[in-house]
Coordinates of C-alpha atoms in Angstrom, one line a residue:
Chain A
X162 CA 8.4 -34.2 86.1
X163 CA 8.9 -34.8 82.4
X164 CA 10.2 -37.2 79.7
X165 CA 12.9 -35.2 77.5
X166 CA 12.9 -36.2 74.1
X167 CA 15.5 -34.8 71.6
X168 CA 14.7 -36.0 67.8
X169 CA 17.6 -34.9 66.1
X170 CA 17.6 -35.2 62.2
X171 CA 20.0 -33.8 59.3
X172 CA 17.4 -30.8 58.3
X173 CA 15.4 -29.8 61.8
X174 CA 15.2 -30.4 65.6
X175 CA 12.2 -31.6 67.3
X176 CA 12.4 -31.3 71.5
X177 CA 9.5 -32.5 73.2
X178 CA 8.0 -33.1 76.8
X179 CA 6.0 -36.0 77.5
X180 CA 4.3 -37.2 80.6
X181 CA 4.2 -40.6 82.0
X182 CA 1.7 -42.0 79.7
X183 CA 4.4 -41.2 77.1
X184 CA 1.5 -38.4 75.5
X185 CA 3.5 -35.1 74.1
X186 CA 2.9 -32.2 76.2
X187 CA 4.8 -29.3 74.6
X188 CA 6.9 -29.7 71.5
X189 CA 9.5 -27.0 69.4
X190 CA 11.1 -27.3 66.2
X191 CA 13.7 -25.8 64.6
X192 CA 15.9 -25.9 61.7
X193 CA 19.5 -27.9 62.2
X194 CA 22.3 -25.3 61.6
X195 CA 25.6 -25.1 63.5
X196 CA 26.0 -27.3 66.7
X197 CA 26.2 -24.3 69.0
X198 CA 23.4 -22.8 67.7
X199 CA 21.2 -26.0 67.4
X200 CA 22.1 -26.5 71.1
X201 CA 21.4 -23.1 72.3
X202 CA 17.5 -23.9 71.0
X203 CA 17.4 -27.1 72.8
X204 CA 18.8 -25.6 75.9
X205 CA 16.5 -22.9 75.7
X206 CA 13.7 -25.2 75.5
X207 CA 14.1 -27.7 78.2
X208 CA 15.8 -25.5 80.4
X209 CA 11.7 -24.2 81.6
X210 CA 10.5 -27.8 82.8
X211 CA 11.4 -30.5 85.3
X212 CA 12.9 -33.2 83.5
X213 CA 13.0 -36.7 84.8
X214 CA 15.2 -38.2 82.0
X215 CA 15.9 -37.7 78.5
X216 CA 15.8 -39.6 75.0
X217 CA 18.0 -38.7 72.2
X218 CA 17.5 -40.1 68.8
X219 CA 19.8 -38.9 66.5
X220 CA 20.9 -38.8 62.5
X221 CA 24.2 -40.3 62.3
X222 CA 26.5 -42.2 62.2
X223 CA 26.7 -41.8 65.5
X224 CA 28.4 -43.9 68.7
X225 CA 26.2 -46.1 70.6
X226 CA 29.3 -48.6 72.3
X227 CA 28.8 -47.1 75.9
X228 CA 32.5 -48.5 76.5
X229 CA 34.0 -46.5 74.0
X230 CA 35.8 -43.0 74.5
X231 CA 33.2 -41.6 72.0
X232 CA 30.7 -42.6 73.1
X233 CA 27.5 -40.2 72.5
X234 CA 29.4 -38.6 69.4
X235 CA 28.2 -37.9 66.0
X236 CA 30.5 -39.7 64.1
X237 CA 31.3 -39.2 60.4
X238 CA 28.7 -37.4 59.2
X239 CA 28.8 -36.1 55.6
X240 CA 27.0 -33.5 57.4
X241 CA 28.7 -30.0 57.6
X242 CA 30.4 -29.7 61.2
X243 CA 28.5 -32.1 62.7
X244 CA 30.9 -34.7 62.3
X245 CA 32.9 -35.3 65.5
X246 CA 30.3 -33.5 68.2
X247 CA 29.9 -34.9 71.3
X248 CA 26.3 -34.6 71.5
X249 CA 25.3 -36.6 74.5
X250 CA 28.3 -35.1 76.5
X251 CA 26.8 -31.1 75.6
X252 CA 23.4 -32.1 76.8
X253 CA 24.9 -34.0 79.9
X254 CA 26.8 -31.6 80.5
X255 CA 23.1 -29.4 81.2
X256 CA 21.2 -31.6 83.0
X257 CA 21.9 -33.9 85.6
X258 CA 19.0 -36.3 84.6
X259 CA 19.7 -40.6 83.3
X260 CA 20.1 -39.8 79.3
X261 CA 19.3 -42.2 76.6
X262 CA 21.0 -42.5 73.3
X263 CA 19.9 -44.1 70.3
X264 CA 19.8 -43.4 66.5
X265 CA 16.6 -41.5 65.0
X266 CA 14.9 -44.2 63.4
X267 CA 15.6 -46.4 66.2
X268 CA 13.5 -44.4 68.2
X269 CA 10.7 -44.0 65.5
X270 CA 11.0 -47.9 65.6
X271 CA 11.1 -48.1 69.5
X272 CA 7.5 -46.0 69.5
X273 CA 6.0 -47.7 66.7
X274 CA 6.4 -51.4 67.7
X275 CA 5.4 -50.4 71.8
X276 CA 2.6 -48.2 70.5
X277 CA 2.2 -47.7 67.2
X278 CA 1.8 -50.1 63.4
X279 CA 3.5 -52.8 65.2
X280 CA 2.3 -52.5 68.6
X281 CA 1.9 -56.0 69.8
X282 CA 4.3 -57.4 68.0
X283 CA 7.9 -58.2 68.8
X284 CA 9.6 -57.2 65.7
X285 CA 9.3 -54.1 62.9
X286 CA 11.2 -52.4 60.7
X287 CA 11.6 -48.5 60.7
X288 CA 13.2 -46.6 57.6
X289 CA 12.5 -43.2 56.4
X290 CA 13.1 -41.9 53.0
X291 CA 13.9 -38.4 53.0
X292 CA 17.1 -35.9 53.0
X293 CA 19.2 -39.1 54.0
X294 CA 17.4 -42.8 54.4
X295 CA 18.1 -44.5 57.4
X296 CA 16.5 -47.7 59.2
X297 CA 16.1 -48.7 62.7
X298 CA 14.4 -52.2 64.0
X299 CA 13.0 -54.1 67.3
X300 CA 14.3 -58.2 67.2
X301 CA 12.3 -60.4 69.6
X302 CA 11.2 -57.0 71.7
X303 CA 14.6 -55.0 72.0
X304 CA 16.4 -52.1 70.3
X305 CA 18.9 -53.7 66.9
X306 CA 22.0 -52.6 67.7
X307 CA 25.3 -55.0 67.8
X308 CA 28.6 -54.0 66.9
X309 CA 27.3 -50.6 66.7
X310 CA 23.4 -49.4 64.9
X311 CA 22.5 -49.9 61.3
X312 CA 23.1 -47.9 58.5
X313 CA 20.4 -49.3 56.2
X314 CA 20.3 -46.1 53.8
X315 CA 23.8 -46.9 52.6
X316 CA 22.6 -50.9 51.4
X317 CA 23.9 -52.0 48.3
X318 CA 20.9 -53.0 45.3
X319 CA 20.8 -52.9 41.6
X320 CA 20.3 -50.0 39.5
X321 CA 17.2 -50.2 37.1
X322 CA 19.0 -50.0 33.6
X323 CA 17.5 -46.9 32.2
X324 CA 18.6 -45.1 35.5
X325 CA 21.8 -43.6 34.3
X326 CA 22.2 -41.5 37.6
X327 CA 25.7 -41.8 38.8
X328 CA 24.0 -41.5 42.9
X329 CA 24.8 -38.6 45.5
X330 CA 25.8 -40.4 47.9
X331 CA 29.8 -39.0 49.0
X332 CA 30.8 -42.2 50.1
X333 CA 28.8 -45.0 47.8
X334 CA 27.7 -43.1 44.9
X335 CA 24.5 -45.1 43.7
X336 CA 23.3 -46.8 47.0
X337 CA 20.0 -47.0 48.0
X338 CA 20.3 -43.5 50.2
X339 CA 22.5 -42.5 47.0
X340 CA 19.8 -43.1 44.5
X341 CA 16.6 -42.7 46.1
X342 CA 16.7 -39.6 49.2
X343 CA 15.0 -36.8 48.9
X344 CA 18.1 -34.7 47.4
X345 CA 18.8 -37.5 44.9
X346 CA 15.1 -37.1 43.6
X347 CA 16.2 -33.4 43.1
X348 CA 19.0 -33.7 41.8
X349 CA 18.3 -36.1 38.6
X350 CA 14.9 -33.6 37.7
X351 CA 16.2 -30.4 39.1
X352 CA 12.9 -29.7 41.3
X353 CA 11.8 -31.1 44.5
X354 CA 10.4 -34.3 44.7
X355 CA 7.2 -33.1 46.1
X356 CA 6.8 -31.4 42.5
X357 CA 6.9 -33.9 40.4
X358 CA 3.2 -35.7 39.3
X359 CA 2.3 -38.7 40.3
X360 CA 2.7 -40.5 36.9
X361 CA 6.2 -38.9 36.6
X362 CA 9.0 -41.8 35.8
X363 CA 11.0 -41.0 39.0
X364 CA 8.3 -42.5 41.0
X365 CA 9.1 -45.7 38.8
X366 CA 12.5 -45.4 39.8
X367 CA 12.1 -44.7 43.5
X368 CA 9.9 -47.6 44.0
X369 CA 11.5 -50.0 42.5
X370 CA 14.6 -48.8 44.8
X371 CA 12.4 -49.2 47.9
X372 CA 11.0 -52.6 46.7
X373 CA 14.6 -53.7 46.8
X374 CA 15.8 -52.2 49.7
X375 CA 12.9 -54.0 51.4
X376 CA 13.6 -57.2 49.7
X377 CA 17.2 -57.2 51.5
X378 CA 15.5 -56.3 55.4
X379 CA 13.2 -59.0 54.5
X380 CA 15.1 -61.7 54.2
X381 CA 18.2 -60.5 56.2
X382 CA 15.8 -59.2 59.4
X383 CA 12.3 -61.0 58.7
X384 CA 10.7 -58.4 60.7
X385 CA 6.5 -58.6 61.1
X386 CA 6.0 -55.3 60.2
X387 CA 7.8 -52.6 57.5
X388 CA 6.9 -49.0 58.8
X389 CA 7.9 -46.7 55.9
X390 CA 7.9 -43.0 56.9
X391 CA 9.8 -39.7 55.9
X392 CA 9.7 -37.1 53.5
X393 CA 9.4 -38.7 50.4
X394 CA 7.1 -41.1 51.4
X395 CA 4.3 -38.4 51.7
X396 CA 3.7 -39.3 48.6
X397 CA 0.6 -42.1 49.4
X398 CA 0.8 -43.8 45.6
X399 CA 4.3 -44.7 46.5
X400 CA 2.8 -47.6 49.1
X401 CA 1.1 -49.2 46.0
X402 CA 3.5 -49.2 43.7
X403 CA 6.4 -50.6 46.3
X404 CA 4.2 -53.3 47.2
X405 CA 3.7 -53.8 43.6
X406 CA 7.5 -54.2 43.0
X407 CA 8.1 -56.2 46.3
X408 CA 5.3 -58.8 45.4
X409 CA 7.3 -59.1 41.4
X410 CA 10.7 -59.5 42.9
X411 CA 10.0 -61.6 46.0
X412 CA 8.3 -64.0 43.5
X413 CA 6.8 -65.8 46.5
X414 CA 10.0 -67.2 47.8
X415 CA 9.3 -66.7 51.5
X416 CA 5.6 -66.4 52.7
X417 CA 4.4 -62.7 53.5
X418 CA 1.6 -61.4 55.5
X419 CA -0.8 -59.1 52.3
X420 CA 1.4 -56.8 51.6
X421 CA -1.4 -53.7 52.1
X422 CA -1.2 -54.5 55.7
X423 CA 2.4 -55.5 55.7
X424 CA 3.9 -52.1 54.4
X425 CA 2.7 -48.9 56.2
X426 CA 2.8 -45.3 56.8
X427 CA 4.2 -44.9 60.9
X428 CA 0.5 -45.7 62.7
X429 CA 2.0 -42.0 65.7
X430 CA 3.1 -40.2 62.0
X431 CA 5.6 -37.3 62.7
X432 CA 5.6 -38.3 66.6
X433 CA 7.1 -41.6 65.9
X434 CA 10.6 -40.9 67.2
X435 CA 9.5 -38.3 70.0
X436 CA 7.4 -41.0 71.7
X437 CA 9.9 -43.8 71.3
X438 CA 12.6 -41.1 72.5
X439 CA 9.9 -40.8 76.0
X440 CA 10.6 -44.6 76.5
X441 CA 14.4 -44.8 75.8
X442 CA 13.9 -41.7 78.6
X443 CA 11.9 -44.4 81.0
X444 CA 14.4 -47.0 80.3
X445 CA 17.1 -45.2 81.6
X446 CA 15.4 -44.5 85.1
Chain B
X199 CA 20.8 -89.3 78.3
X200 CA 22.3 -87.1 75.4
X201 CA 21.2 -84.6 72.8
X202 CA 20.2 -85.4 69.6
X203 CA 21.5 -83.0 66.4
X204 CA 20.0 -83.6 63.3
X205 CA 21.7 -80.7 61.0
X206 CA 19.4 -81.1 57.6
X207 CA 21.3 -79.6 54.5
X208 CA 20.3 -79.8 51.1
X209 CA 23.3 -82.1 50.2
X210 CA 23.6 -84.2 53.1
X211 CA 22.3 -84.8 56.5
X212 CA 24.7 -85.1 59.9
X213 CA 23.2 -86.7 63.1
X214 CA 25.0 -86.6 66.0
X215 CA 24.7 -86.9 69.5
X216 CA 26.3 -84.7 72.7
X217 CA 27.1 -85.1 76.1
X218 CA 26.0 -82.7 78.5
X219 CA 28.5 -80.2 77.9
X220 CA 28.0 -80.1 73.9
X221 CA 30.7 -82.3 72.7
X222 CA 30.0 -84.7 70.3
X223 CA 30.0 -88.4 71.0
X224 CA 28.5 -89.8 67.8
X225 CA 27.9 -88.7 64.8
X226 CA 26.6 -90.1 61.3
X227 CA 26.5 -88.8 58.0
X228 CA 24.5 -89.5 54.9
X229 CA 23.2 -88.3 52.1
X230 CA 20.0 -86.0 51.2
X231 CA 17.6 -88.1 49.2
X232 CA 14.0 -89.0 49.1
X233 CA 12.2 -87.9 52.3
X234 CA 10.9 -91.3 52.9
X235 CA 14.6 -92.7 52.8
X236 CA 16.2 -89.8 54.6
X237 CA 13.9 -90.3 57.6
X238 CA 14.8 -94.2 57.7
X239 CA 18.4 -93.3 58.4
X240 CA 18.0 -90.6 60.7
X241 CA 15.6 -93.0 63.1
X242 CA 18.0 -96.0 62.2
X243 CA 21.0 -93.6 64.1
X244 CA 18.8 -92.1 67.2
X245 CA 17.2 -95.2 67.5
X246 CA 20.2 -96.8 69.1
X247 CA 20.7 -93.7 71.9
X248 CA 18.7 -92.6 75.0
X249 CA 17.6 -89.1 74.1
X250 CA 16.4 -86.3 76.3
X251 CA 16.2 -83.8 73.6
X252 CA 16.2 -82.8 70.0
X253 CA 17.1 -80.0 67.7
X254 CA 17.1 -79.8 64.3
X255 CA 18.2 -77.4 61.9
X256 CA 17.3 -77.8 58.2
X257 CA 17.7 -76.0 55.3
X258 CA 15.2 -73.9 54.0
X259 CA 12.6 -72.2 53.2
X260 CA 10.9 -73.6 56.7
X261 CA 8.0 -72.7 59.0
X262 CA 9.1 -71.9 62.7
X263 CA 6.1 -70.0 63.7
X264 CA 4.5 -72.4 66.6
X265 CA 1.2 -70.6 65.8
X266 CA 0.8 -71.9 61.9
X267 CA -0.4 -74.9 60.4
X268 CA 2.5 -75.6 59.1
X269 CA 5.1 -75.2 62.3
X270 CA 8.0 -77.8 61.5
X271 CA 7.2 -78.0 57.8
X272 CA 9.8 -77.2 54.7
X273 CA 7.8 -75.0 53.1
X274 CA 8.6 -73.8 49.2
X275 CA 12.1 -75.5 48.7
X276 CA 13.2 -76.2 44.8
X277 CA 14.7 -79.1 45.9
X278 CA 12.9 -82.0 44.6
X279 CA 10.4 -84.0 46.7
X280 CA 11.0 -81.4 49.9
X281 CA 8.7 -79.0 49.3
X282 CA 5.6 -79.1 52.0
X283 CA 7.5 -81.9 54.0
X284 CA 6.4 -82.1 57.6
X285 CA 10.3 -82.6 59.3
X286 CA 9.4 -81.5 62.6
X287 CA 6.2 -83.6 62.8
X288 CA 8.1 -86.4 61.1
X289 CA 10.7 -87.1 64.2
X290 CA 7.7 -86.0 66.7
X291 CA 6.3 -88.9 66.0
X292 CA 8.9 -91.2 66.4
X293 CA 10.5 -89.5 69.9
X294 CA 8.7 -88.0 72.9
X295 CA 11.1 -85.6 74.0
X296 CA 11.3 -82.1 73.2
X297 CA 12.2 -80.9 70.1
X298 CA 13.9 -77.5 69.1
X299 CA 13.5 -76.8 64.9
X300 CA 15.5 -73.7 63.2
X301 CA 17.2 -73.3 60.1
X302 CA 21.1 -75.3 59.8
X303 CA 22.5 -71.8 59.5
X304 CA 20.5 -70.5 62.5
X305 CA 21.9 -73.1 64.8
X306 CA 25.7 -72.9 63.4
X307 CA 25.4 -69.5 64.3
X308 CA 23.7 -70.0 68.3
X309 CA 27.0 -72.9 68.0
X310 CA 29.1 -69.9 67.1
X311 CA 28.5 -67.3 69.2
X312 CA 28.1 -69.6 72.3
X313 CA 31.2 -71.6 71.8
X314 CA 33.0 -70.5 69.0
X315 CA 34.5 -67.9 66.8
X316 CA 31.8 -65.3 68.5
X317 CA 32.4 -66.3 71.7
X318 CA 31.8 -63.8 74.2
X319 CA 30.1 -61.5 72.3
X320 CA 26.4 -61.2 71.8
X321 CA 25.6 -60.7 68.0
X322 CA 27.3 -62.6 65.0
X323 CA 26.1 -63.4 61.4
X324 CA 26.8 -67.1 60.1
X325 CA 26.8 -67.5 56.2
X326 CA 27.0 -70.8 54.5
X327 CA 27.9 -70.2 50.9
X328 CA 28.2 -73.8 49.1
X329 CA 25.3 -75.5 47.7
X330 CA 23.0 -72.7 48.2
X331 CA 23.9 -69.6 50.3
X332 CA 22.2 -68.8 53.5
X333 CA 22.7 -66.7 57.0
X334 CA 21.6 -67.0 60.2
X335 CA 22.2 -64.5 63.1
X336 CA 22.6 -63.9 66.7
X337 CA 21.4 -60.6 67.9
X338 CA 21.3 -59.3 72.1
X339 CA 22.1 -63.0 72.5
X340 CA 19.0 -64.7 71.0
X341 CA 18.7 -66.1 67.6
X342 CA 17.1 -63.7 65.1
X343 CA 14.0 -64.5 64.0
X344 CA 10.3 -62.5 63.4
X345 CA 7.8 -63.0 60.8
X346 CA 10.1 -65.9 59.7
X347 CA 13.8 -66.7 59.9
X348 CA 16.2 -65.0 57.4
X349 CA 16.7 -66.4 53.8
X350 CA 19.8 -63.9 53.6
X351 CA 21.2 -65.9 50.3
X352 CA 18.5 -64.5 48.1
X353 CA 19.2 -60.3 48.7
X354 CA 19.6 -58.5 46.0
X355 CA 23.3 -57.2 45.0
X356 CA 25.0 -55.2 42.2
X357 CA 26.2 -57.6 39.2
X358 CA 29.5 -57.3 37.7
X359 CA 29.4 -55.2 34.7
X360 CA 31.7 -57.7 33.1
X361 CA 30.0 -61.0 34.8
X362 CA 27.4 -61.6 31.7
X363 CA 25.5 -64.6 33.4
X364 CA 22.0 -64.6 34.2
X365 CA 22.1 -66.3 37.2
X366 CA 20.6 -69.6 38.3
X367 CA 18.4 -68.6 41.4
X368 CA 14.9 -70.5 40.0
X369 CA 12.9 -67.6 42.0
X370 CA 15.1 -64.5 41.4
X371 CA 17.9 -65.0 38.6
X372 CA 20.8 -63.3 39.9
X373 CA 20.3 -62.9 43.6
X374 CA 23.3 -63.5 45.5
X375 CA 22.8 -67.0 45.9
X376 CA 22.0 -66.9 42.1
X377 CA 25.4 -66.0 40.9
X378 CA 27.9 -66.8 43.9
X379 CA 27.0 -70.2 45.0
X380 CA 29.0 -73.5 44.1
X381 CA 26.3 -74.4 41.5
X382 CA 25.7 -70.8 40.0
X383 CA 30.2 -71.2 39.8
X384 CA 30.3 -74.7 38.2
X385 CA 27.1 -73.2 35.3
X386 CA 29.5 -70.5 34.5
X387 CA 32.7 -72.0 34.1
X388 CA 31.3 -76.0 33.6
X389 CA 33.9 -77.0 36.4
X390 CA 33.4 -77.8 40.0
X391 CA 34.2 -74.7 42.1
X392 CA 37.2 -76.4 43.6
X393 CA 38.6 -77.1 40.1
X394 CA 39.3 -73.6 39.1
X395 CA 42.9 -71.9 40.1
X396 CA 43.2 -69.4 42.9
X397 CA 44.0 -66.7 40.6
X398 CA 40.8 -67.6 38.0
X399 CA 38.6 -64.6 37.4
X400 CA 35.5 -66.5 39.0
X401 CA 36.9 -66.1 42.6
X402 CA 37.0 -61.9 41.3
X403 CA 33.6 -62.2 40.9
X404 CA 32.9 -64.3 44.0
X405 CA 34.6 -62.1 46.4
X406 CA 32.7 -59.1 44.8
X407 CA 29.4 -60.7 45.4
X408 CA 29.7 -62.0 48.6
X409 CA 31.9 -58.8 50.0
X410 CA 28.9 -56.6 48.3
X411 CA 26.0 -59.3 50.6
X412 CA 28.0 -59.0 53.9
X413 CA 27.9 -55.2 53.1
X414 CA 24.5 -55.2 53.1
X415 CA 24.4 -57.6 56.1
X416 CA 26.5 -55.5 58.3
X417 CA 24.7 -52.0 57.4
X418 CA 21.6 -53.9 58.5
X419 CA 22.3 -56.2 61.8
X420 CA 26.0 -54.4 62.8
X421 CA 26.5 -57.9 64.0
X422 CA 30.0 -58.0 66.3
X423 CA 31.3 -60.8 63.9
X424 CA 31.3 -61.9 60.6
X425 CA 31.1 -65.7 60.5
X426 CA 31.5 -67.1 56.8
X427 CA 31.4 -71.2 56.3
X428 CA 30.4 -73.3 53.8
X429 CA 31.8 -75.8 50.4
X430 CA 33.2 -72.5 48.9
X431 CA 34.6 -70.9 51.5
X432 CA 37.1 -73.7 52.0
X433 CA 39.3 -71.4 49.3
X434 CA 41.0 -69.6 52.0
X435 CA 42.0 -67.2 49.8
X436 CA 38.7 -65.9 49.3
X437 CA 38.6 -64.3 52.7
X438 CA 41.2 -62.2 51.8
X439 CA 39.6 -60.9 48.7
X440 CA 36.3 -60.5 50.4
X441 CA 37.8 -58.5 52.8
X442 CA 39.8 -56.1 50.8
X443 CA 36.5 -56.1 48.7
X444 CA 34.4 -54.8 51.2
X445 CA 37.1 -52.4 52.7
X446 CA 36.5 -50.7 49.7
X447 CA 33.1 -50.9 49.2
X448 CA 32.4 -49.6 52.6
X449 CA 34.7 -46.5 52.1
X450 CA 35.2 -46.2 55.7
X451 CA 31.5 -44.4 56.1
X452 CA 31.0 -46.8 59.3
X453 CA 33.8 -47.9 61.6
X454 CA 34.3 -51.3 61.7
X455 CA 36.7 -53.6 63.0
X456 CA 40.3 -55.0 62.1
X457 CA 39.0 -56.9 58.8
X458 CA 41.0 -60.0 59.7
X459 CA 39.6 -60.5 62.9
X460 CA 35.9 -59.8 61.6
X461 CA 35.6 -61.6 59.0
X462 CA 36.2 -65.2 60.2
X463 CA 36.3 -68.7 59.2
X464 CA 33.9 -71.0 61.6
X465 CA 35.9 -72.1 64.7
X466 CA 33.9 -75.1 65.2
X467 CA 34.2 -76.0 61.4
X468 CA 31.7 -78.0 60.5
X469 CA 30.7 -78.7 64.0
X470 CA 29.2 -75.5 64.3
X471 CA 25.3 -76.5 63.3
X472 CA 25.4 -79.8 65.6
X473 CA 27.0 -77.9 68.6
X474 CA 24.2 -74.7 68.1
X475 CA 21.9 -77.8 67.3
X476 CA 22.3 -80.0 70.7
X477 CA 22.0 -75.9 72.7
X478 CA 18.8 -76.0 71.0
X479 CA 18.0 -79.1 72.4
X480 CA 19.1 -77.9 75.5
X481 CA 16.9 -74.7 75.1
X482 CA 13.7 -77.2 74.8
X483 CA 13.9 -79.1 78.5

């Protein structure tokens, strides 16, 4: 009997099995296209093992309120039809096993703090930077969630002044997600981020968005440790140069921990989420 | 027996004490000067009272990590003659009973969510915006805290294209608390806050910054209330302002709400940090 794990993001699928030690024992991947489709894959893939329960980490916005009718829905998505899918009733409706429910990076943060950059701590940040941006968190040992989960990516910060990109983002323009994803990156030099040299200005740019965005979880969620992961931040000179920023704009208001050891890469990498998707699984039982 | 409050603003202090079901049965008010003199008044109160617990809330920046040196201190304030202060050790040594020590803004919003305007629930955010702006928060019932506590007032937001002034934030310029609080209002316009007409273009301004902070506070915590208290928000009509403001900052990308319900004046007015203050207390035994 298995731990289901379904890490659901905006450009690809991973499922995953995982045993009781919370260690990955089969994994598939596939790109995210229509709902029906993406399903089919997922079904397809868990449909050959014994599953004891199942974690879902998902992109979102997505409903986490248990007490409300849709709850378990992708929400409003900018995503094409993916807005308004009841994602945690199709997979229910499969398997008769408890089902957890949780945003993406929540997850990544979940598996981080109990194993990973923060583990034995009771607090960390999780964001990624890549097609979208999007944060999760653990406060004093448990999952952030309140009236519903964060939406970090979407943070309002301050445009650097020779920056005259309007943003991408179809509901805030030039927010943090707007000015500094993956597709934003692309969009202001016309070539993937991954293309563009290390001394290129954008990197300029996209730290100093980072910097900021950090500033504001710093002194809105004080967490112990800031876990920066996705796409874009592949690029390793990025670490330097946010830390660089943070350090000039914090201006040692509020006491850090160094910075080097404060601000890292996600200790279980790409298996962030799936492992912390195995434990919102166990937390279900 | 009764609890002790000591709620330790940058302006003034408040000591009070409770009965056992948090109301208060004496209180005393005075204002913030020298260490040294502060100290004398707040022993010359408790002095008189048979205590069996403390808590204090003071402003900030403070140490609440029991594991540091400096647990109980005020750490970097700009407030003259506070920086490096030892509070906590300070009324330690005058009474042997337990002590609780958070920030004021912390404990209005544990007064808040327990008793008050987030009553019920089991997140809220509490933002004092007056002589200096700062938040505390509630989040799966416990007050939020991890490396540190919050210092919320100093995020970074999106100036006013048209709002030409620097700032007064020593540390950052124009961070939030930089350009909205009652002093960064009276620089501007060389008038107490109070003084200027509701329809003035500062209160534009105002509404903008602190609709644009809450923004970034609710995409971060998703608290279930919005608690907002404070010198300046005693202009009612701000919360109106604010919340068309962020209505259309916000874009609908999250749900959220009824407006007028979630973003609320304090119920306990100005109890709100001596009631969260005596739970401390409570909390300690």
């Amino acid at each position: 009997m298995y731990y289901g794990s379904i890490e659901a993001g905006g450009t690809k699928f991973v499922c995953a099995i995982g045993d009781a030690d919370f260690n990955v024992v089969e994994r598939v991947s596939f790109p995210t296209t229509t709902p029906e489709e993406t399903f089919a894959h997922v079904f397809a893939f868990f449909d050959q093992y014994a599953l004891k329960a199942i974690g879902i980490g998902s992109f979102g916005p997505i409903d986490i309120n248990p007490a409300s009718s849709t709850y378990g829905y992708i929400t409003t998505t900018p995503k094409p039809q993916w807005g308004n899918v009841d994602f945690l009733g199709a997979v229910k409706a499969r398997y008769e096993v408890p089902i957890g429910f949780t945003t993406d990076v929540n997850a990544a943060a979940l598996g981080e703090q109990r194993l990973g950059a923060a583990k034995g701590l009771s607090s960390c940040l999780y964001l990624t930077v890549g097609t979208g941006i999007g944060g999760g968190a653990v406060v004093n040992g448990q999952l952030l969630s309140g009236y519903s989960h964060p939406e970090m990516g979407h943070i309002i910060i301050h445009p650097h002044p020779e920056d005259g990109f309007a943003g991408i983002c179809p509901y805030h323009g030039n927010c943090f997600e707007g000015l500094a994803s993956g597709p934003a990156i692309e969009a202001r030099y016309g070539v993937k981020a991954d293309q563009l040299s290390e001394s290129h200005t954008a990197w300029d740019f996209v730290a100093l968005y980072i910097a900021q965005a950090v500033m504001n979880y710093v002194l809105i969620l004080s967490p112990e440790k800031v876990i920066l992961g996705g796409g874009v931040m592949k690029q390793e000179h990025l670490f330097y140069m946010i830390q660089t920023e943070l350090a000039e704009l914090m201006a040692d208001y509020v006491a850090l921990p160094d910075l080097e050891t404060y601000i890292v890469p996600p200790k279980l990498g790409d298996d962030a989420a799936t492992i912390g998707c195995f434990m919102l699984a166990e937390s279900m039982i």
